[in-house]
Amino acid sequence: MADLPMMPAQRTRMTTSFFRKHKLLLMPLAFIAPAFAMFSLFVIYPIIQSIGLSFTQWQGIGPKTWVGLNNYRMLFNDAVFWTSLMNNVYWLVLFLLAPVFGLFVALFLNQTVFGIRLVKSLFFFPFVVSQIVVGIIFAWFYDPAFGLLATVLEPIGLDMPPILSDETLATFGIILAGLWPQTAYCMILYLTGLNSVNPEVIEAARLDGAKGWQLLVKIVLPQLRAATFIALVVTIIGALRSFDLVAVMTEGGPYNSSNVLAYYMYDNAIFRYRMGYASSIATVLFLIMNVYIVWFLMRLWNNEKGTR
Amino acid sequence: MKLFKSAVCAVALAAFATSASARDLVMNANTSDPAQKLAMENLIAEFEAAYPEIDVKFNLYDHEAFKVAMRNFLVSDAPDLITWNAGNRMKVFVDLGLFEDVSDVWEAEGLYEKMPAVVGASSVDGKQYGVPYAYYAWGFYYRKDLFEQAGITETPTTWEEFKAVGEQLNAAGITPVTIGTKNLWPAAGWFDFLNLRVNGVEFHAELMDGKVAYTDPRVRAVFEKWGELVEADFYIENHPAYSFQEALPFMNQGNAAMYLLAPFIVSMFPEDVRAQVEWFPFPIIDSDVGIYEDAPTDSFHIPVNAKNKEDARLFLAFAAQADVQTRTAATLDMLPPNVNASVKDDRFAQGGFAQLSKADGIMQFFDRDTDPALAKVAMQGFQEFLQNPDRLDRILEQIEAERARIYGAL
């Protein structure tokens, strides 16, 4: 940059004509360059660095030792890793209920009644609240001795199961807490989607005798494809990076039964000072996400091709 | 978020500090509980009054956030002073060359004679790397009124008496012990004491140093004793759902009678409950084994990369003075390491002090004495054992596998 003004005049002319010839290629590159530079520095470089770390043993400070594939060998023999992976699968599958619930809440709220805006914003409220707060509130709900659910169930003679201290229930208790804000998010996506549904098409379908379920599945849902796609994207991302709720509600416990990969990675890096091992977990998580990212990119690619 | 905020604050304060006068002393502390915060603020105010030309910049972190931030700031932008723990936790950073050798302060102030109990915990290879400001005893905090209600007139001193007390409490409809194992470490306190009472301090130290297998029959003997309590329904139900503070309401509401913990719990009792709370040490199990106690020690350290080490040394010397330690420890409900300081005149501090004076040997605490990764796996094992005593074999194998990974096969 600094030596640009020093360039001889002919050179400049040459570059100008070069630039003119390849304008269609160079202009987009020039526009992409700043974003690409930032992205490389803050995303790609850390990814490479983290993958590199996964082949070392490192405390976070002090010397690093190269251990080859040792971390991965340990990882695949680590029962906690498999529990966490399984829990991630539970998260992924059960979290997909959020778009479904969200759609029905949106259909229900998509009416023109007095005060519906207030109701809509109340339904959206859990998404505005921080995940940490959601986690704490649900942990209080679940408290088997002093919690709200226990207090309500006790007079009826029902015993509150100790959700967060039970190794089989803990994960599902956390997922339920996670579904609450996620449903709200999907709902808002569908509400905006419903706004753009063409009423003429629906009217036409009605004239042709389509009703209820059939109308929803064959006429409305196809028009909501864009909203469904986004809802799936944010939900799957949300499920894979599930961390804050686990950290707040159980810290992965009791004895790792509700751990997920993201939290186990954090736990290893921060509390056990095993940066290399944590990086190998990060790498595995990254690879899992890649499967889904590739699917996402391919879809985008195909869509773009379609529009051209 | 908290971490981020404190990091931003620390950076901002550090930036501010460098631009201000030359005699600024930056101190990063993890003393975030109300009593700890107050004690530290008082100590700093006293120091600033004694040295008006020095301005202390005090950055307070949450306990867990501090553990994380510490590894960053010790390397990148070190403060002049930090609070931390003596023993193995300190040794980790000494081995990494991040803590300053402060043997000169010990020498100049004659601390070897004044703080004999904590020399060992402050030393690595005969050199001292920190100056303790308080230590404390662990023991049973119990509600006298609930004991009376169950017809118990005397606190238990032996294992049989202890189990009998539990039986009486259970018969009266009171759970003997409250515990919150969501934090994991409250269970480690039980393991420490059981092991110290059953096997003694030498074996415990070897176990902490990874020199004994967790599948050793002597470790099993500890879990056998522990299992007796689990079988006899000593512990509150669903304790993995509660942090150590969240387990306190069981005692406050009269549903549970005892809590094995440290003095930082004293200020957390409501006023009316505290009036009923008394203290007794962990009972003797084997009379052939001496009295060994956990006495975690909190101390000040100077990072190697500190800018104002001279004034930091002044602070260490100041904080080690008898009268200063008397006041600091009193606010903390803890014990002053300086023998010329006086112990707060209340039943908890006096009880703990008497017990530690009797002790034949002292350890820090499970997660301060052993490798952090091993501590985590082991404490999760303790939690699982308390819920499922029948899984003992598998739990011990898991802990042993982690020990072998860190310390090597035996």
PDB file of C-alpha atoms in Angstrom, chain A residues 57 59-63 74 79-80 139-140 143-146 160-162 164-167 247-256 259 263 266-267 269-275, chain B residues 64 67-68 70-72 74-75 84 92-93 96 98 182-184 237-242 246 249-250 253 255 371-373 376-377 380-381 383-385 387-388 391 398 402 405:
ATOM      1  CA  GLN A  57      -0.480 -32.313  25.694  1.00  0.00           C
ATOM      2  CA  GLN A  59      -1.751 -27.263  30.422  1.00  0.00           C
ATOM      3  CA  GLY A  60      -2.749 -23.928  28.933  1.00  0.00           C
ATOM      4  CA  ILE A  61       0.552 -22.427  30.011  1.00  0.00           C
ATOM      5  CA  GLY A  62       4.041 -23.849  29.963  1.00  0.00           C
ATOM      6  CA  PRO A  63       5.519 -26.251  27.421  1.00  0.00           C
ATOM      7  CA  MET A  74      -7.937 -41.757  24.945  1.00  0.00           C
ATOM      8  CA  ALA A  79     -16.878 -43.499  28.641  1.00  0.00           C
ATOM      9  CA  VAL A  80     -17.761 -39.877  29.374  1.00  0.00           C
ATOM     10  CA  ALA A 139     -33.619 -25.712  38.078  1.00  0.00           C
ATOM     11  CA  TRP A 140     -35.823 -24.036  40.688  1.00  0.00           C
ATOM     12  CA  ASP A 143     -36.040 -28.673  42.869  1.00  0.00           C
ATOM     13  CA  PRO A 144     -37.412 -31.858  44.466  1.00  0.00           C
ATOM     14  CA  ALA A 145     -37.721 -30.341  47.933  1.00  0.00           C
ATOM     15  CA  PHE A 146     -38.555 -26.637  47.645  1.00  0.00           C
ATOM     16  CA  MET A 160     -41.730 -35.090  42.429  1.00  0.00           C
ATOM     17  CA  PRO A 161     -39.038 -37.130  40.677  1.00  0.00           C
ATOM     18  CA  PRO A 162     -35.600 -35.614  41.331  1.00  0.00           C
ATOM     19  CA  LEU A 164     -31.706 -33.001  37.829  1.00  0.00           C
ATOM     20  CA  SER A 165     -30.112 -35.433  40.264  1.00  0.00           C
ATOM     21  CA  ASP A 166     -31.336 -38.534  38.447  1.00  0.00           C
ATOM     22  CA  GLU A 167     -28.846 -39.873  35.927  1.00  0.00           C
ATOM     23  CA  ALA A 247     -23.411 -25.534  32.752  1.00  0.00           C
ATOM     24  CA  VAL A 248     -26.058 -23.778  34.822  1.00  0.00           C
ATOM     25  CA  MET A 249     -28.399 -26.650  35.599  1.00  0.00           C
ATOM     26  CA  THR A 250     -26.160 -29.662  36.296  1.00  0.00           C
ATOM     27  CA  GLU A 251     -22.538 -28.911  35.348  1.00  0.00           C
ATOM     28  CA  GLY A 252     -22.767 -32.147  33.378  1.00  0.00           C
ATOM     29  CA  GLY A 253     -23.725 -34.111  36.479  1.00  0.00           C
ATOM     30  CA  PRO A 254     -24.769 -36.189  38.268  1.00  0.00           C
ATOM     31  CA  TYR A 255     -21.467 -37.913  37.491  1.00  0.00           C
ATOM     32  CA  ASN A 256     -21.402 -36.862  33.826  1.00  0.00           C
ATOM     33  CA  ASN A 259     -22.719 -34.013  29.896  1.00  0.00           C
ATOM     34  CA  TYR A 263     -19.459 -28.780  28.127  1.00  0.00           C
ATOM     35  CA  TYR A 266     -14.940 -26.707  28.473  1.00  0.00           C
ATOM     36  CA  ASP A 267     -14.605 -28.789  31.629  1.00  0.00           C
ATOM     37  CA  ALA A 269      -9.868 -27.136  29.247  1.00  0.00           C
ATOM     38  CA  ILE A 270     -10.823 -24.919  32.162  1.00  0.00           C
ATOM     39  CA  PHE A 271     -11.048 -27.126  35.242  1.00  0.00           C
ATOM     40  CA  ARG A 272      -8.742 -30.021  34.406  1.00  0.00           C
ATOM     41  CA  TYR A 273      -6.182 -27.975  32.451  1.00  0.00           C
ATOM     42  CA  ARG A 274      -6.110 -30.504  29.602  1.00  0.00           C
ATOM     43  CA  MET A 275      -6.041 -28.177  26.598  1.00  0.00           C
TER      44      MET A 275
ATOM     45  CA  GLU B  64     -14.309 -20.077  39.357  1.00  0.00           C
ATOM     46  CA  LYS B  67      -9.167 -19.968  38.179  1.00  0.00           C
ATOM     47  CA  VAL B  68      -9.678 -19.352  34.478  1.00  0.00           C
ATOM     48  CA  MET B  70      -5.420 -16.469  36.406  1.00  0.00           C
ATOM     49  CA  ARG B  71      -3.812 -18.601  33.712  1.00  0.00           C
ATOM     50  CA  ASN B  72      -4.169 -15.694  31.326  1.00  0.00           C
ATOM     51  CA  LEU B  74      -0.135 -14.502  35.047  1.00  0.00           C
ATOM     52  CA  VAL B  75       1.377 -14.824  31.587  1.00  0.00           C
ATOM     53  CA  TRP B  84      -4.399 -18.122  45.962  1.00  0.00           C
ATOM     54  CA  VAL B  92       1.613 -26.015  40.054  1.00  0.00           C
ATOM     55  CA  PHE B  93       2.427 -22.371  39.325  1.00  0.00           C
ATOM     56  CA  LEU B  96       5.714 -23.296  35.758  1.00  0.00           C
ATOM     57  CA  LEU B  98       5.097 -18.039  37.474  1.00  0.00           C
ATOM     58  CA  LYS B 182     -23.475 -30.463  42.750  1.00  0.00           C
ATOM     59  CA  ASN B 183     -20.219 -28.635  43.553  1.00  0.00           C
ATOM     60  CA  LEU B 184     -18.545 -32.065  44.032  1.00  0.00           C
ATOM     61  CA  GLU B 237     -31.964 -37.254  49.282  1.00  0.00           C
ATOM     62  CA  ASN B 238     -31.104 -35.881  45.836  1.00  0.00           C
ATOM     63  CA  HIS B 239     -27.985 -34.069  47.005  1.00  0.00           C
ATOM     64  CA  PRO B 240     -26.510 -33.943  43.445  1.00  0.00           C
ATOM     65  CA  ALA B 241     -29.210 -31.368  42.650  1.00  0.00           C
ATOM     66  CA  TYR B 242     -27.878 -28.903  45.230  1.00  0.00           C
ATOM     67  CA  GLU B 246     -28.531 -24.755  48.301  1.00  0.00           C
ATOM     68  CA  PRO B 249     -31.978 -24.620  53.801  1.00  0.00           C
ATOM     69  CA  PHE B 250     -32.415 -28.252  54.911  1.00  0.00           C
ATOM     70  CA  GLN B 253     -35.672 -25.455  58.176  1.00  0.00           C
ATOM     71  CA  ASN B 255     -34.945 -31.081  58.280  1.00  0.00           C
ATOM     72  CA  ASP B 371      -3.917 -33.249  40.443  1.00  0.00           C
ATOM     73  CA  PRO B 372      -6.949 -31.184  39.288  1.00  0.00           C
ATOM     74  CA  ALA B 373      -8.008 -33.667  36.598  1.00  0.00           C
ATOM     75  CA  LYS B 376     -12.490 -34.003  39.274  1.00  0.00           C
ATOM     76  CA  VAL B 377     -12.828 -37.650  38.242  1.00  0.00           C
ATOM     77  CA  GLN B 380     -17.530 -37.408  40.540  1.00  0.00           C
ATOM     78  CA  GLY B 381     -16.866 -40.960  41.712  1.00  0.00           C
ATOM     79  CA  GLN B 383     -20.872 -38.410  44.226  1.00  0.00           C
ATOM     80  CA  GLU B 384     -21.821 -41.540  42.301  1.00  0.00           C
ATOM     81  CA  PHE B 385     -20.879 -43.734  45.257  1.00  0.00           C
ATOM     82  CA  GLN B 387     -26.034 -42.368  45.192  1.00  0.00           C
ATOM     83  CA  ASN B 388     -25.107 -45.937  44.183  1.00  0.00           C
ATOM     84  CA  ARG B 391     -21.111 -49.468  41.908  1.00  0.00           C
ATOM     85  CA  GLN B 398     -12.391 -45.362  36.821  1.00  0.00           C
ATOM     86  CA  GLU B 402      -7.231 -41.528  35.669  1.00  0.00           C
ATOM     87  CA  ARG B 405      -2.878 -41.778  33.198  1.00  0.00           C
TER      88      ARG B 405
END
